[in-house]
Amino acid sequence: MNKQKVVFVGPSGAGKTTAIQTVSRSRAGFSEHQQNGQELQHNMLFGQSVDYELINLRDGQTLQLLGTQGSQNSETIQVLLHRGVAAVVILISNAVSNPLAKLREQLLQIGELAKTTRIVVGVSHMDVKPDPGATVFSCELHKFEVFECLEHNIPLLVVDPRDPQDMGLLLETALYIRKDDAELELA
């Protein structure tokens, strides 16, 4: 059985816990739910609380979702990111002060890992605060891609972490960015 680990990172209030709960509750495309409907687990890893969900996919693979707490230090996040991660989902709330700076912070924490790991950015709360818009976020991502000499683009989606369709699309995008890996059947 193959296990795919997806790590959700981002500042406090971006919707990481909500996103994982939404995927867990919707279970669209999943054969069974490992926790049988229980609340999201908050596990301790290196003394830090981490949201955790384990979901069995239809094709026999397992999807492991981990969500870092917004206040966690970069050392803890680095340990998580360098342990067999299939994809990283960066969630940024547009409703916070200077969301572009928050995106830059998250990208800098990921750094070189962006060359070898699938990454997708989800911007939440655009309905609450529409500026800066998706185009401005895309430009910021392009600067990072050039700086890190990436050979691929980092996808950007405007999402609502409470919406199962948005979260399904976000995960599918994260897991299917590169076609050299075996694809998962999510739908």
Coordinates of C-alpha atoms in Angstrom, one line a residue:
M1 CA 0.0 0.0 0.0
N2 CA 1.4 3.4 -1.0
K3 CA 1.0 6.3 1.4
Q4 CA 0.9 9.9 0.0
K5 CA 1.6 12.6 2.6
V6 CA 0.2 16.1 2.0
V7 CA 1.3 18.9 4.4
F8 CA -0.9 22.0 4.8
V9 CA 1.2 25.1 5.8
G10 CA 0.3 28.7 6.3
P11 CA -0.2 31.4 8.9
S12 CA -2.8 31.3 11.6
G13 CA -6.4 31.8 10.3
A14 CA -5.7 30.7 6.7
G15 CA -8.0 27.7 7.0
K16 CA -5.6 24.7 7.3
T17 CA -7.6 22.9 10.0
T18 CA -10.9 23.7 8.3
A19 CA -9.6 22.4 5.0
I20 CA -8.5 19.1 6.4
Q21 CA -11.8 18.7 8.2
T22 CA -13.7 19.5 5.0
V23 CA -11.8 16.8 3.1
S24 CA -12.4 14.4 6.0
R25 CA -16.1 15.0 6.2
S26 CA -16.8 15.0 2.4
R27 CA -14.8 11.8 1.7
A28 CA -15.8 12.1 -1.9
G29 CA -13.7 9.5 -3.8
F30 CA -12.6 7.7 -0.7
S31 CA -13.4 4.1 0.1
E32 CA -13.4 4.4 3.8
H33 CA -12.4 6.9 6.5
Q34 CA -9.7 5.7 8.8
Q35 CA -11.1 7.5 11.8
N36 CA -14.7 6.5 11.2
G37 CA -16.1 10.0 11.5
Q38 CA -14.3 11.1 14.6
E39 CA -13.0 14.6 15.0
L40 CA -9.7 15.6 13.5
Q41 CA -6.8 14.3 15.5
H42 CA -4.3 16.8 17.0
N43 CA -1.1 14.8 17.4
M44 CA 2.1 16.0 19.0
L45 CA 5.2 15.9 16.8
F46 CA 8.4 17.2 18.3
G47 CA 6.5 19.0 21.0
Q48 CA 4.2 20.7 18.5
S49 CA 0.5 20.1 17.8
V50 CA -0.2 18.9 14.3
D51 CA -3.6 18.3 12.6
Y52 CA -3.7 14.8 11.3
E53 CA -6.1 12.8 9.1
L54 CA -5.6 9.4 7.4
I55 CA -7.9 8.5 4.5
N56 CA -8.0 5.4 2.4
L57 CA -8.4 6.0 -1.3
R58 CA -10.4 3.8 -3.7
D59 CA -7.3 2.4 -5.3
G60 CA -5.9 1.1 -2.1
Q61 CA -3.5 4.0 -1.5
T62 CA -3.6 6.1 1.7
L63 CA -3.7 9.8 1.8
Q64 CA -2.1 11.3 5.0
L65 CA -3.1 14.9 5.6
L66 CA -1.0 17.0 8.1
G67 CA -1.7 20.5 9.0
T68 CA 0.9 22.7 10.8
Q69 CA -0.3 25.2 13.3
G70 CA 0.2 28.8 12.2
S71 CA 2.4 29.7 15.2
Q72 CA 4.8 26.8 14.7
N73 CA 8.4 27.6 14.2
S74 CA 10.1 27.0 10.9
E75 CA 12.3 24.2 12.4
T76 CA 9.3 22.0 13.1
I77 CA 7.8 22.7 9.7
Q78 CA 11.1 21.8 8.0
V79 CA 11.2 18.5 9.8
L80 CA 7.7 17.7 8.6
L81 CA 8.4 18.8 5.0
H82 CA 11.6 16.7 4.6
R83 CA 10.0 13.4 5.6
G84 CA 8.5 11.9 2.5
V85 CA 6.1 14.6 1.4
A86 CA 4.1 14.1 -1.8
A87 CA 2.8 17.6 -1.9
V88 CA 2.7 20.9 0.1
V89 CA -0.5 23.0 0.2
I90 CA 0.2 26.6 1.2
L91 CA -3.0 28.3 2.5
I92 CA -3.0 32.1 2.8
S93 CA -5.9 34.2 4.1
N94 CA -6.4 37.4 2.0
A95 CA -8.2 38.9 5.0
V96 CA -5.0 39.4 7.1
S97 CA -2.7 42.4 7.0
N98 CA -0.2 42.0 4.1
P99 CA -1.1 38.6 2.8
L100 CA 1.7 38.8 0.2
A101 CA 4.3 39.0 2.9
K102 CA 2.7 35.9 4.5
L103 CA 3.0 34.1 1.2
R104 CA 6.7 35.1 0.9
E105 CA 7.3 33.8 4.4
Q106 CA 5.8 30.4 3.6
L107 CA 7.7 30.2 0.3
L108 CA 11.0 31.0 2.0
Q109 CA 10.3 28.2 4.6
I110 CA 9.9 25.7 1.7
G111 CA 12.8 27.1 -0.2
E112 CA 14.8 24.4 -2.1
L113 CA 12.1 21.8 -1.5
A114 CA 10.1 23.6 -4.2
K115 CA 12.4 22.0 -6.8
T116 CA 11.5 18.5 -5.8
T117 CA 8.1 18.6 -4.2
R118 CA 4.6 19.4 -5.6
I119 CA 3.4 22.7 -4.3
V120 CA 0.0 24.5 -4.7
V121 CA -1.1 27.8 -3.2
G122 CA -4.7 28.3 -2.1
V123 CA -5.8 31.9 -1.2
S124 CA -8.8 32.0 1.1
H125 CA -11.1 34.8 2.3
M126 CA -11.1 36.6 -1.1
D127 CA -14.9 37.0 -0.6
V128 CA -14.1 39.1 2.6
K129 CA -11.2 41.1 1.1
P130 CA -10.8 40.9 -2.7
D131 CA -7.5 42.9 -2.8
P132 CA -4.8 42.0 -3.6
G133 CA -6.3 39.8 -6.3
A134 CA -5.3 36.5 -7.7
T135 CA -3.2 38.3 -10.4
V136 CA -1.0 40.0 -7.8
F137 CA -0.5 36.6 -6.0
S138 CA 0.4 35.0 -9.3
C139 CA 3.1 37.7 -9.9
E140 CA 4.5 37.0 -6.4
L141 CA 4.7 33.3 -7.2
H142 CA 6.4 34.0 -10.5
K143 CA 9.1 36.0 -8.7
F144 CA 9.7 33.0 -6.4
E145 CA 9.8 30.5 -9.3
V146 CA 12.4 32.7 -11.1
F147 CA 14.5 33.2 -7.9
E148 CA 14.5 29.4 -7.2
C149 CA 15.1 28.6 -10.9
L150 CA 12.1 26.3 -10.9
E151 CA 11.3 24.5 -14.1
H152 CA 7.6 24.4 -13.3
N153 CA 4.9 26.9 -12.2
I154 CA 3.3 26.7 -8.8
P155 CA -0.5 26.6 -9.2
L156 CA -2.6 29.2 -7.5
L157 CA -6.3 28.7 -6.6
V158 CA -8.8 30.9 -4.9
V159 CA -10.5 28.6 -2.4
D160 CA -13.0 28.4 0.5
P161 CA -11.6 25.9 3.0
R162 CA -15.2 25.0 3.9
D163 CA -16.2 24.0 0.4
P164 CA -15.6 20.3 -0.4
Q165 CA -15.3 21.0 -4.1
D166 CA -12.7 23.6 -3.6
M167 CA -10.7 21.4 -1.3
G168 CA -11.0 18.4 -3.7
L169 CA -9.7 20.5 -6.5
L170 CA -6.9 21.8 -4.3
L171 CA -5.8 18.3 -3.4
E172 CA -6.1 17.0 -6.9
T173 CA -4.0 19.8 -8.2
A174 CA -1.4 19.2 -5.5
L175 CA -1.2 15.5 -6.3
Y176 CA -1.3 15.7 -10.1
I177 CA 1.1 18.5 -10.8
R178 CA 3.8 16.2 -12.1
K179 CA 2.8 13.3 -14.2
D180 CA 6.0 11.3 -13.5
D181 CA 4.4 10.0 -10.3
A182 CA 1.6 7.4 -10.2
E183 CA -1.7 9.2 -10.2
L184 CA -4.2 8.8 -7.5
E185 CA -7.9 8.2 -8.1
L186 CA -9.7 10.8 -6.0
A187 CA -13.0 11.1 -7.8

